[in-house]
Structures are given as C-alpha cells and as structure tokens.
Coordinates of C-alpha atoms in Angstrom, one line a residue:
M153 CA 71.2 49.4 131.8
S154 CA 73.9 51.5 130.3
L155 CA 76.2 50.8 133.2
S156 CA 75.8 47.1 133.0
V157 CA 76.5 47.1 129.2
A158 CA 79.6 49.2 129.7
H159 CA 80.7 46.9 132.6
A160 CA 80.2 43.8 130.5
A161 CA 82.4 45.3 127.7
L162 CA 85.4 45.5 130.1
S163 CA 88.1 42.8 130.5
Y164 CA 86.8 42.0 134.0
A165 CA 85.1 38.9 135.4
H166 CA 84.3 37.4 138.7
G167 CA 83.3 33.9 139.6
T168 CA 79.9 33.7 141.1
S169 CA 79.0 30.5 142.9
G170 CA 76.3 28.9 144.9
T171 CA 79.0 26.8 146.7
A172 CA 80.6 28.6 149.7
L173 CA 84.3 28.9 150.4
L174 CA 85.6 26.5 153.0
G175 CA 86.2 28.3 156.3
E176 CA 88.2 25.6 158.0
T177 CA 91.8 24.5 158.4
I178 CA 93.4 21.7 156.3
G179 CA 93.4 19.4 159.3
A180 CA 89.7 19.9 160.0
N181 CA 88.9 19.3 156.4
L182 CA 90.9 16.1 156.4
A183 CA 89.1 14.9 159.5
R184 CA 85.7 15.4 157.9
T185 CA 86.9 13.3 154.9
V186 CA 88.2 10.5 157.1
A187 CA 84.9 10.4 159.0
R188 CA 82.9 10.2 155.7
H189 CA 85.1 7.7 153.8
P190 CA 87.2 5.8 156.3
G191 CA 87.4 2.6 154.2
R192 CA 88.2 4.2 150.8
E193 CA 91.7 4.4 149.5
A194 CA 93.4 7.7 150.2
L195 CA 97.0 7.1 149.0
V196 CA 98.7 4.5 146.8
D197 CA 102.5 4.5 146.3
V198 CA 103.0 2.4 143.2
P199 CA 106.8 1.9 143.5
S200 CA 106.7 0.5 147.0
G201 CA 103.2 -1.1 146.8
R202 CA 102.1 0.7 150.0
R203 CA 98.5 1.7 150.4
W204 CA 96.5 3.7 152.9
T205 CA 92.7 3.9 153.5
Y206 CA 91.5 7.3 154.7
A207 CA 91.3 5.9 158.2
E208 CA 94.9 4.6 158.0
F209 CA 96.1 7.8 156.4
G210 CA 94.4 10.0 159.1
A211 CA 96.0 7.8 161.8
D212 CA 99.5 8.1 160.3
V213 CA 99.1 11.9 159.8
A214 CA 98.2 12.2 163.5
R215 CA 101.2 10.0 164.5
L216 CA 103.6 12.2 162.6
A217 CA 102.0 15.3 163.9
R218 CA 102.5 14.1 167.5
G219 CA 106.1 13.3 166.6
L220 CA 106.6 16.8 165.3
L221 CA 105.1 18.2 168.5
A222 CA 107.4 15.9 170.5
A223 CA 110.4 17.3 168.5
G224 CA 109.5 20.8 169.7
V225 CA 107.9 22.2 166.6
A226 CA 105.8 25.2 167.6
K227 CA 103.0 27.0 165.8
G228 CA 104.5 29.1 163.0
D229 CA 107.8 27.2 163.0
R230 CA 109.1 26.5 159.5
V231 CA 109.5 22.8 158.7
G232 CA 111.4 22.1 155.4
I233 CA 110.8 19.2 153.2
W234 CA 113.4 18.3 150.6
A235 CA 112.2 15.1 149.0
V236 CA 111.0 13.4 145.8
N237 CA 107.4 12.3 145.5
C238 CA 106.7 9.7 148.1
P239 CA 104.0 8.9 150.8
E240 CA 106.1 10.6 153.5
W241 CA 105.9 13.8 151.6
V242 CA 102.1 13.7 151.7
L243 CA 102.0 12.7 155.4
T244 CA 104.3 15.6 156.2
Q245 CA 102.1 18.0 154.3
Y246 CA 99.1 17.2 156.4
A247 CA 100.9 16.6 159.7
T248 CA 102.5 20.1 159.6
A249 CA 99.1 21.6 158.8
R250 CA 97.6 19.9 161.8
I251 CA 100.0 21.5 164.2
G252 CA 100.2 24.9 162.6
A253 CA 103.7 24.6 161.3
I254 CA 104.6 26.2 158.0
L255 CA 105.8 23.7 155.4
V256 CA 108.7 25.0 153.3
N257 CA 108.8 23.1 149.9
I258 CA 112.3 22.6 148.6
N259 CA 113.0 21.5 145.0
P260 CA 114.7 18.1 145.0
A261 CA 117.0 19.4 142.2
Y262 CA 118.5 22.1 144.4
R263 CA 122.2 22.2 144.9
A264 CA 124.1 23.4 148.0
H265 CA 123.9 27.2 147.4
E266 CA 120.2 27.0 146.6
L267 CA 119.5 24.8 149.6
R268 CA 121.5 27.1 151.9
Y269 CA 119.6 30.1 150.7
V270 CA 116.1 28.6 151.3
L271 CA 116.9 27.1 154.7
D272 CA 118.3 30.4 155.8
Q273 CA 115.8 32.8 154.2
A274 CA 112.8 30.9 155.5
G275 CA 114.4 30.2 158.9
V276 CA 113.8 26.4 158.7
S277 CA 114.3 24.8 162.1
L278 CA 113.5 21.2 161.2
L279 CA 114.2 19.6 157.9
I280 CA 112.7 16.3 156.5
A281 CA 114.8 15.0 153.5
S282 CA 115.2 12.1 151.2
L283 CA 118.5 10.3 151.6
A284 CA 119.4 10.7 147.9
H285 CA 117.9 11.6 144.5
K286 CA 119.6 10.7 141.2
T287 CA 123.2 11.7 141.7
S288 CA 122.6 13.9 144.8
D289 CA 123.7 12.7 148.3
Y290 CA 121.3 14.7 150.4
R291 CA 122.9 14.0 153.7
A292 CA 126.3 15.2 152.4
L293 CA 124.7 18.3 150.9
V294 CA 122.9 19.1 154.2
D295 CA 126.1 18.5 156.2
G296 CA 127.8 21.0 153.9
V297 CA 125.4 23.8 154.6
R298 CA 124.5 23.4 158.2
A299 CA 127.2 25.7 159.5
D300 CA 125.6 28.5 157.5
C301 CA 122.1 27.8 158.8
P302 CA 122.3 28.2 162.6
G303 CA 118.5 28.0 162.9
L304 CA 118.4 24.5 161.6
R305 CA 118.4 22.3 164.7
A306 CA 117.2 18.9 163.4
V307 CA 117.2 16.9 160.2
H308 CA 115.3 13.7 159.7
Y309 CA 115.9 11.5 156.6
I310 CA 113.1 9.4 155.0
G311 CA 114.1 5.7 155.1
D312 CA 116.5 6.3 157.9
P313 CA 116.2 5.6 161.7
S314 CA 115.9 9.3 162.2
W315 CA 112.6 9.3 160.4
D316 CA 111.4 6.3 162.4
D317 CA 112.3 8.2 165.6
L318 CA 110.4 11.3 164.5
V319 CA 107.2 9.2 163.7
A320 CA 107.5 7.3 166.9
G321 CA 107.6 10.6 168.9
T322 CA 110.9 9.6 170.6
V323 CA 112.4 13.0 170.0
P324 CA 112.4 13.7 172.9
G325 CA 109.3 12.1 174.3
A326 CA 105.8 10.9 173.5
V327 CA 102.9 13.4 173.0
A328 CA 99.3 12.5 173.7
E329 CA 96.4 13.0 171.3
E330 CA 95.0 15.6 173.6
E331 CA 98.0 17.9 173.0
L332 CA 97.5 17.6 169.3
T333 CA 93.8 18.5 169.7
S334 CA 94.7 21.4 171.9
R335 CA 97.2 22.7 169.3
E336 CA 94.6 22.4 166.5
A337 CA 92.1 24.4 168.5
E338 CA 94.6 27.4 168.4
L339 CA 94.7 27.5 164.6
S340 CA 92.9 29.7 162.1
C341 CA 92.3 29.1 158.5
D342 CA 94.0 32.4 157.8
D343 CA 97.3 31.2 159.4
P344 CA 100.2 30.7 157.0
V345 CA 100.7 27.0 156.3
N346 CA 103.1 26.8 153.3
I347 CA 106.0 28.6 151.7
Q348 CA 106.7 27.8 148.1
Y349 CA 109.7 29.3 146.4
T350 CA 108.8 30.6 143.0
S351 CA 111.0 29.7 140.1
G352 CA 112.9 32.9 139.7
T353 CA 114.5 33.3 136.2
T354 CA 117.0 35.8 137.6
G355 CA 118.5 35.9 141.1
F356 CA 117.2 33.8 144.0
P357 CA 113.6 32.7 144.2
K358 CA 111.0 34.4 146.4
G359 CA 109.0 32.5 149.0
A360 CA 105.3 32.8 148.3
T361 CA 103.5 32.5 151.7
L362 CA 100.2 30.7 151.5
T363 CA 97.4 30.1 154.1
H364 CA 95.1 27.2 154.8
H365 CA 92.3 29.3 153.3
N366 CA 94.4 29.9 150.2
I367 CA 95.3 26.4 149.2
L368 CA 92.5 24.3 150.7
N369 CA 89.9 26.3 148.8
N370 CA 91.9 26.3 145.6
G371 CA 92.3 22.6 145.7
Y372 CA 88.7 22.1 146.5
F373 CA 87.3 24.3 143.7
V374 CA 89.7 22.9 141.1
G375 CA 88.4 19.4 142.1
E376 CA 84.8 20.7 142.0
T377 CA 85.3 22.0 138.5
L378 CA 86.7 18.6 137.5
G379 CA 83.7 16.9 139.0
Y380 CA 85.7 14.9 141.6
T381 CA 84.0 12.5 144.0
E382 CA 85.2 9.7 146.3
H383 CA 85.3 7.4 143.2
D384 CA 88.1 9.3 141.5
R385 CA 91.7 8.1 141.4
I386 CA 94.2 10.8 140.5
C387 CA 97.6 9.9 139.0
L388 CA 100.1 12.4 140.1
P389 CA 103.4 12.4 138.2
V390 CA 103.7 16.2 138.9
P391 CA 106.0 17.3 141.8
F392 CA 104.6 17.6 145.3
Y393 CA 107.0 20.5 146.0
H394 CA 105.0 22.6 143.6
C395 CA 101.3 23.7 143.8
F396 CA 100.4 21.4 141.0
G397 CA 101.1 18.3 143.1
M398 CA 100.3 19.4 146.6
V399 CA 97.3 21.7 146.0
M400 CA 95.6 20.8 142.6
G401 CA 96.6 17.1 143.3
N402 CA 96.6 16.3 147.0
L403 CA 94.2 18.9 148.4
A404 CA 91.8 18.4 145.5
A405 CA 91.8 14.7 146.3
T406 CA 91.4 14.8 150.1
S407 CA 88.7 17.5 150.0
H408 CA 86.6 15.1 147.9
G409 CA 87.6 11.7 149.3
A410 CA 89.4 10.8 146.1
T411 CA 92.6 8.6 145.9
M412 CA 96.1 10.0 145.4
V413 CA 98.2 7.7 143.2
V414 CA 102.0 8.2 143.1
P415 CA 103.4 6.6 140.0
A416 CA 107.1 7.2 140.6
P417 CA 109.5 9.4 142.7
S418 CA 109.9 11.7 139.7
F419 CA 108.4 11.8 136.3
E420 CA 108.8 8.8 134.1
P421 CA 106.4 8.5 131.2
A422 CA 106.2 4.7 131.1
A423 CA 105.8 4.5 134.9
T424 CA 103.0 7.1 134.7
L425 CA 101.0 5.1 132.1
R426 CA 101.6 1.8 133.9
A427 CA 100.2 3.4 137.1
V428 CA 97.1 4.7 135.2
E429 CA 96.5 1.2 133.8
R430 CA 97.1 -0.8 137.0
E431 CA 95.4 1.5 139.4
R432 CA 92.4 2.3 137.1
C433 CA 93.0 6.0 137.4
T434 CA 90.3 8.4 136.3
S435 CA 92.4 11.5 136.2
L436 CA 96.0 12.3 135.1
Y437 CA 98.0 15.5 135.6
G438 CA 100.9 16.9 133.7
V439 CA 102.6 19.8 132.0
P440 CA 102.5 19.7 128.2
T441 CA 106.0 18.3 128.0
M442 CA 104.9 15.3 130.2
F443 CA 102.0 14.5 127.9
I444 CA 104.2 14.8 124.9
A445 CA 106.7 12.3 126.4
E446 CA 103.8 9.9 127.1
L447 CA 102.3 10.2 123.7
N448 CA 105.7 9.6 122.1
L449 CA 106.4 6.4 123.9
P450 CA 107.1 3.6 121.2
D451 CA 104.6 1.3 123.0
F452 CA 102.0 4.0 123.9
A453 CA 99.2 2.2 122.2
S454 CA 99.7 -0.9 124.4
Y455 CA 98.6 0.9 127.6
D456 CA 94.9 0.5 128.7
L457 CA 93.9 4.1 129.5
S458 CA 90.2 3.4 129.2
T459 CA 89.4 4.4 132.8
L460 CA 90.6 8.0 132.3
R461 CA 88.0 10.7 131.9
T462 CA 89.7 13.9 133.0
G463 CA 92.9 15.5 134.2
I464 CA 94.8 18.7 134.2
M465 CA 97.3 20.1 131.7
A466 CA 98.9 23.2 133.1
G467 CA 102.3 24.9 133.9
S468 CA 102.8 26.3 130.4
P469 CA 100.6 26.8 127.3
C470 CA 99.3 23.6 125.8
P471 CA 99.8 23.2 122.0
V472 CA 96.5 22.6 120.2
E473 CA 97.8 19.4 118.5
V474 CA 98.9 17.9 121.8
M475 CA 95.5 18.6 123.4
K476 CA 93.7 16.9 120.5
R477 CA 95.8 13.8 120.9
V478 CA 95.3 13.7 124.7
V479 CA 91.5 13.9 124.2
A480 CA 91.4 11.4 121.3
E481 CA 94.2 8.9 122.3
M482 CA 94.2 9.0 126.1
N483 CA 90.5 9.0 126.6
M484 CA 90.6 12.3 128.5
A485 CA 87.4 13.8 127.1
E486 CA 87.0 16.1 130.1
V487 CA 90.7 17.2 130.4
S488 CA 91.0 20.7 131.8
I489 CA 93.4 23.5 131.2
C490 CA 94.3 25.4 134.4
Y491 CA 96.1 28.7 134.6
G492 CA 97.6 30.4 137.6
M493 CA 100.8 31.0 139.5
T494 CA 102.2 30.0 142.9
E495 CA 101.4 33.4 144.3
T496 CA 97.6 32.7 143.7
S497 CA 97.5 29.2 145.2
P498 CA 97.7 28.6 142.2
V499 CA 94.6 28.4 139.8
S500 CA 92.7 31.5 138.7
T501 CA 91.1 30.3 135.5
Q502 CA 90.1 26.8 134.3
T503 CA 88.3 25.3 131.4
R504 CA 85.1 23.4 132.2
R505 CA 84.2 19.8 131.6
D506 CA 81.5 20.6 129.0
D507 CA 83.6 23.2 127.1
D508 CA 83.8 22.6 123.4
V509 CA 87.1 21.8 121.7
E510 CA 87.8 25.4 120.7
R511 CA 87.6 26.7 124.2
R512 CA 89.6 23.8 125.6
T513 CA 92.4 24.2 123.1
G514 CA 92.3 28.0 122.4
T515 CA 91.9 29.4 125.9
V516 CA 92.9 28.8 129.6
G517 CA 89.3 28.8 130.6
R518 CA 87.3 31.3 132.6
V519 CA 87.5 32.6 136.1
L520 CA 87.0 30.1 139.0
P521 CA 84.4 30.6 141.7
H522 CA 85.1 33.4 144.2
V523 CA 88.0 34.8 142.1
E524 CA 88.2 38.0 140.1
V525 CA 90.4 38.6 137.0
K526 CA 90.9 41.7 134.9
I527 CA 93.2 42.7 132.0
V528 CA 94.9 46.1 132.3
D529 CA 97.1 48.3 130.2
P530 CA 100.6 47.6 131.7
A531 CA 101.5 51.3 131.4
T532 CA 98.4 52.9 132.9
G533 CA 96.8 50.2 134.9
T534 CA 93.4 50.9 133.4
T535 CA 91.1 47.9 132.6
L536 CA 91.0 47.3 128.9
P537 CA 87.9 46.6 126.8
R538 CA 87.4 42.9 126.0
G539 CA 89.5 41.7 123.1
G540 CA 92.5 43.9 124.0
A541 CA 95.9 42.5 125.0
G542 CA 97.2 43.6 128.4
E543 CA 98.5 42.3 131.8
L544 CA 96.4 39.7 133.5
C545 CA 95.7 40.5 137.2
T546 CA 93.8 38.4 139.7
R547 CA 92.2 39.0 143.1
G548 CA 90.5 36.9 145.7
Y549 CA 90.9 34.2 148.4
G550 CA 93.9 32.7 146.6
V551 CA 96.3 35.7 146.6
M552 CA 99.2 34.9 148.9
L553 CA 99.9 36.8 152.1
G554 CA 103.2 37.9 150.5
Y555 CA 106.7 36.9 149.8
W556 CA 108.3 35.6 153.0
D557 CA 110.2 38.4 154.8
E558 CA 110.4 40.5 151.6
P559 CA 107.8 43.3 151.9
D560 CA 109.3 45.4 149.1
K561 CA 109.0 42.5 146.5
T562 CA 105.5 41.8 147.8
A563 CA 104.5 45.4 147.1
E564 CA 105.9 45.2 143.6
A565 CA 103.6 42.2 142.9
I566 CA 100.4 43.0 144.8
D567 CA 98.9 46.5 144.4
A568 CA 97.0 48.6 146.9
G569 CA 93.7 47.0 145.8
R570 CA 95.1 43.5 146.5
W571 CA 95.4 42.6 142.8
M572 CA 98.2 40.2 142.0
H573 CA 100.0 41.3 138.8
T574 CA 100.9 38.2 136.9
G575 CA 103.3 39.6 134.3
D576 CA 101.4 37.6 131.7
L577 CA 99.9 39.2 128.5
A578 CA 96.4 38.0 128.0
V579 CA 93.1 38.7 126.1
M580 CA 89.7 38.3 127.6
R581 CA 87.2 37.3 124.9
E582 CA 83.6 38.5 124.8
D583 CA 82.5 35.1 126.4
G584 CA 84.8 35.7 129.4
Y585 CA 87.3 33.1 128.4
V586 CA 91.0 34.1 128.7
Q587 CA 93.7 33.6 126.1
I588 CA 97.4 33.9 127.2
V589 CA 99.4 35.7 124.6
G590 CA 102.7 35.4 126.4
R591 CA 104.9 37.0 129.1
I592 CA 105.2 40.8 129.0
K593 CA 109.0 40.3 129.1
D594 CA 108.8 37.6 126.4
M595 CA 107.1 39.8 123.8
I596 CA 109.3 40.3 120.8
I597 CA 109.5 43.8 119.2
R598 CA 110.8 43.2 115.7
G599 CA 111.2 46.3 113.5
G600 CA 108.4 48.0 115.5
E601 CA 106.0 45.1 115.3
N602 CA 104.8 43.4 118.5
V603 CA 105.3 39.6 118.1
Y604 CA 103.8 37.1 120.6
P605 CA 105.8 33.9 120.7
R606 CA 102.8 31.9 121.8
E607 CA 101.1 32.4 118.4
I608 CA 104.1 31.2 116.5
E609 CA 104.6 28.2 118.8
E610 CA 101.0 27.1 118.3
F611 CA 101.4 27.2 114.6
L612 CA 104.8 25.4 114.5
H613 CA 103.4 22.5 116.6
A614 CA 101.5 21.4 113.6
H615 CA 104.7 20.9 111.6
P616 CA 105.2 17.1 111.1
K617 CA 108.9 17.2 112.0
I618 CA 108.5 19.2 115.3
A619 CA 107.8 17.5 118.6
D620 CA 108.1 20.7 120.7
V621 CA 109.1 24.3 120.1
Q622 CA 109.9 27.5 122.0
V623 CA 110.2 30.9 120.3
V624 CA 112.3 33.7 121.7
G625 CA 113.5 37.1 120.6
V626 CA 117.3 37.6 120.3
P627 CA 119.3 40.8 119.6
D628 CA 119.5 41.9 116.0
E629 CA 121.3 45.0 114.7
R630 CA 118.8 45.8 111.9
F631 CA 115.4 44.9 113.5
G632 CA 116.3 45.3 117.2
E633 CA 115.1 41.7 117.8
E634 CA 114.9 38.7 115.6
I635 CA 112.8 35.6 116.0
L636 CA 114.6 32.3 117.0
A637 CA 112.8 29.0 117.0
C638 CA 114.2 26.4 119.4
V639 CA 113.0 23.0 118.2
I640 CA 113.0 19.5 119.6
P641 CA 112.6 17.3 116.5
R642 CA 110.1 14.5 116.4
D643 CA 112.8 12.4 114.8
P644 CA 116.4 13.5 115.6
A645 CA 117.6 11.7 112.5
D646 CA 115.4 13.8 110.3
P647 CA 115.1 17.2 111.9
P648 CA 113.5 20.2 110.2
T649 CA 115.7 22.8 108.5
L650 CA 115.2 26.6 108.6
D651 CA 114.1 26.4 105.0
D652 CA 111.4 23.8 106.0
I653 CA 110.1 26.1 108.7
T654 CA 110.1 29.1 106.4
A655 CA 108.2 27.3 103.7
F656 CA 105.7 26.0 106.3
C657 CA 105.1 29.5 107.6
R658 CA 105.2 31.6 104.4
E659 CA 101.6 31.3 103.3
R660 CA 100.0 31.4 106.7
L661 CA 102.0 33.8 108.9
A662 CA 102.8 37.5 108.4
H663 CA 106.4 37.8 107.2
Y664 CA 107.6 39.5 110.3
K665 CA 106.4 36.5 112.4
I666 CA 108.5 33.9 110.5
P667 CA 111.5 32.7 112.5
R668 CA 114.8 33.7 110.9
R669 CA 116.9 31.5 113.1
L670 CA 116.7 27.9 114.2
E671 CA 118.3 25.9 117.0
L672 CA 117.8 22.1 117.3
L673 CA 117.7 20.9 120.9
D674 CA 117.2 17.6 122.9
T675 CA 115.5 19.3 125.8
F676 CA 114.5 22.7 127.1
P677 CA 115.8 24.3 130.3
M678 CA 112.9 24.2 132.8
T679 CA 111.8 25.9 136.0
I680 CA 110.6 23.8 138.9
S681 CA 107.0 24.4 137.9
G682 CA 107.4 23.0 134.4
K683 CA 107.8 26.3 132.6
V684 CA 110.5 26.7 130.0
R685 CA 113.3 29.1 131.0
K686 CA 113.1 31.4 128.0
V687 CA 115.6 33.7 129.5
E688 CA 118.1 30.9 129.4
L689 CA 117.4 30.2 125.8
R690 CA 117.8 33.9 124.9
R691 CA 121.1 34.0 126.9
T692 CA 122.5 30.8 125.4
Y693 CA 121.5 31.4 121.7
G694 CA 121.2 35.1 121.5
G695 CA 124.8 35.8 120.5

C-alpha cells in the first residue's frame, strides 16, 4: 500500500489500454481498410475536384508503388518529397511505405542551401517535387543543387510528364503486382519508413527517423481518442510534410476508414472554412494561429460549420480564449489538444472528448495508451512529485529510432532508458493531466525570479486589443533579463500601448511578470511545425 501511494505521488504516468498496438506495416493496414470500406471516400482534393474511394486510392497507391519499383527504388532507399499539400503527396506517402522505401519530408519553403543539406544528409536517391510554390521555381532550385548531391539520380515533378512516366512504370519498365507483393513480404513494422527534419532553431535541422510501428500506431491511437470511424471527414489545412498532416491526419484517417479532405495547397483560412462547409467535414485541424486567422475572417459567421464535432489544436500552446471561441463558434465541442514532438511520432498526451472545459483549456491532456511520461528535475534527472515543474520526458512505441546518421545527437536526446527528453518545462497535476509551462531554454530569469512566458501569454490573450502574443526574455543590465511582449494587434489601427498592457496586468500579475517592453508585429517567425521561433524574436528585438 505504501509503495502504491508513493508511486502515485510522483510525476509519472503510463497509458493502460485494452486496445492492442498494431503490429503491421502501413501497407498492410491500408489493405485492411480498403477491403473493409472499398466504396467509401478516402481522399478529396477540393482545389482540383478530384476524389478517390478507398478502392481507387488503394489501386493508385499500388500503381505508384510499382512505378517506384520499376525506377529501381530498393528497400531502405530514401525517396524525397518536396511538395505542397496535394493528392500526389498522399499517394507517395503510402506507395513508399508499401515498397519499404524511406520517405524524406522536405519543407516546401526550403531554399537552395536547405534543400541541398537535406538531400545530401539523408542520401536521397529519387526526388518527387512540385513544379513551383508561391515564388519558388522548384525545377530551377533542384537544378542548382544537383551537382552537390551525387546520390540524387532521378527527379520527378508533379504535373509534369516525368510524374506520368513514374506512375506508368515506364522508368525503365513495367513491374508486375507479384513483385510488389514479394517486396511487401520482406518488410517489418520496425523498419524505418520516414525521415522528418525537425525545425532546428539554430544550425541545420536533424532528421528524426521513424518506423511503420511508430507512426501507424500514433495515428491510430490519436484517431481512437477522437472517436474516428469511417463516417468522419477530416479537413487537413496542416502540412503533410510534418507529423501533424501525415500522421495525425492521414494515418489517423486511413486506419479508421475516414476521409482525408485537402482544402488548399497551403493554409488559407477562407479556403479551409469553405472546404469544411462544402465537404461536410466532422473534424478540423490546425495550430492556434490557423484557428485565430479563421475566427478573425470578416465573413466568419457566414460559413456553415454545423457538421464539425471534433478536431485537433496542436503545434504550440492554445490560448484559453481561442479555445473557448473554437468550441462555441465553430461547433467543435469535442476538439482535442495534442502535445508531442516529431521525435515521438508525434503525440504523447491528448485531451479526451469528455474532458471538461478546464482540462481542455488548461492542460495538454493525459498520456496516450501504451505511452509513458514523467517529469524530472533537469539538473539531477530524478522524477519530481506531482505539482513540481521540470522537464517532460516520454517513452514508448513512438520514440524515434534516432536522428539519421547522427548518433551523438541521438544520444543527447534519448537517454539509456530510452526516455526522450523533450526540453519542455511541464507540471503533472494530481489527476495526471499535464500542463506545459514553457521551454527550458525559454524560461526568463528576471532578478532571480523564474518567469514562465506561457503564463503571461495566456493572461494577455484576454486583452481586447490583442489578437496574438509571444513573450520572450531579452538582456537587461539591471535584472539580467527583462520581459518583452511581442503583440499582433486585433486592430492594427488601434494597437495596445505599453501603458495599456501595464494597467491590464497590474492588479492580476506579480510585478516581476509584467512586460516592460512592447513590440507590435504583423506576424511571428514560425518553424515548419507551427511553433513560433522565439529565438528569432529574442535576436531581433533583444538589442
């Protein structure tokens, strides 16, 4: 008895479940879904009007898989995809999984030096790319780096004859279905299937290497927690090149027979709400800044969002006021907060559909099935009592194999017990729910006082003149660090002043938590996963 009481008091939790982990490859899981729901819609691309039933989607995945085999792609070869959200992205995701290739996700916003680094570091041998995105001419950028990437032997452009040749299997010759079946028989669910480059805030990003088992199970259990069935239709304005789109979105959908809806090549708030309305979506994803943009549309009230019931808000902490509006005004009564990182496939904790408003707005949920989390003293590594702030660590099926070809950096992130150290400051409450306090490196030490930016940001989101806010510490001769509020005004013509903010905070925040500096911005610098680059805010405005 005494042992269990002491154990319960620690900041440790594991997700028990009567539902077993999936012990199959992504291709095998898709085949089961196609067999169960051949006539249901699998994929809808709103911009082009193209639609696939699961039978059609499975057939097109197989056709592309045979084309990749004909192009000489072997098990373990790295196939890069550098493209905006489109059906071809999704087909490539599943086709590479079926042949045992490792899909390398490349951010569509990358410029030449970033593209060169990823192609070379991952050893990409075949690249699938968009022709263009916004002001980027992808063909010109690829041509400019090919000389520095000797391992890159083929490039196929979506919407170009080279893509048609790849799908047709004419490069160099046709491959029979039997060869695809034979290749699949060689695969294990523990094989690497995906490399995702984490959004490094300094230096080059690192390639988190993920297996079938990692990402298929994470997508499945996120979908289970949301209550997905074959009747759900998921609007996905989040990028496929990140876990949010391809795991929490695509794999959650296909493992449940649900429909993937692509509203636009990249995020557009109006296009997103139009897609929800026209396709009768039941679920909508986004980072908080996306939901803020949708809610702030001048004609927001004109969209029929009555079919929505759930969705995911993730990527960065959700302001309480934004969550309340999403529930009340977007009909998303079962919206879920997810927390995780690319290196953990990605979700470790999630709020539940029946959670009350306080849990849904004040925490990032509790541990998912088959996952462990603990909160440790960053200096000693010892597990803290519940209620204490420390570093959040997670362990289980979702932890990556490691950073591609970087064992030293892997060892810095994953300890000998296979715990992934997140770098996030968190508190585990008595009820097991987790609150993210901030990043260890973002914590502000002002005059000896520890200040957590998240607390101040939450508070300032209730200010009527503030649409969004980020708080960072900047150098100060007297206090060591001072508090800077970077604010996007709700109305640029009537922005808040520092005096406004000071008066708003004075009676309700301790004096040392009140921002002493203010910067008014139009947008925040963002990472590929939707997190604000606070290091850039500090660097730009810390002088």
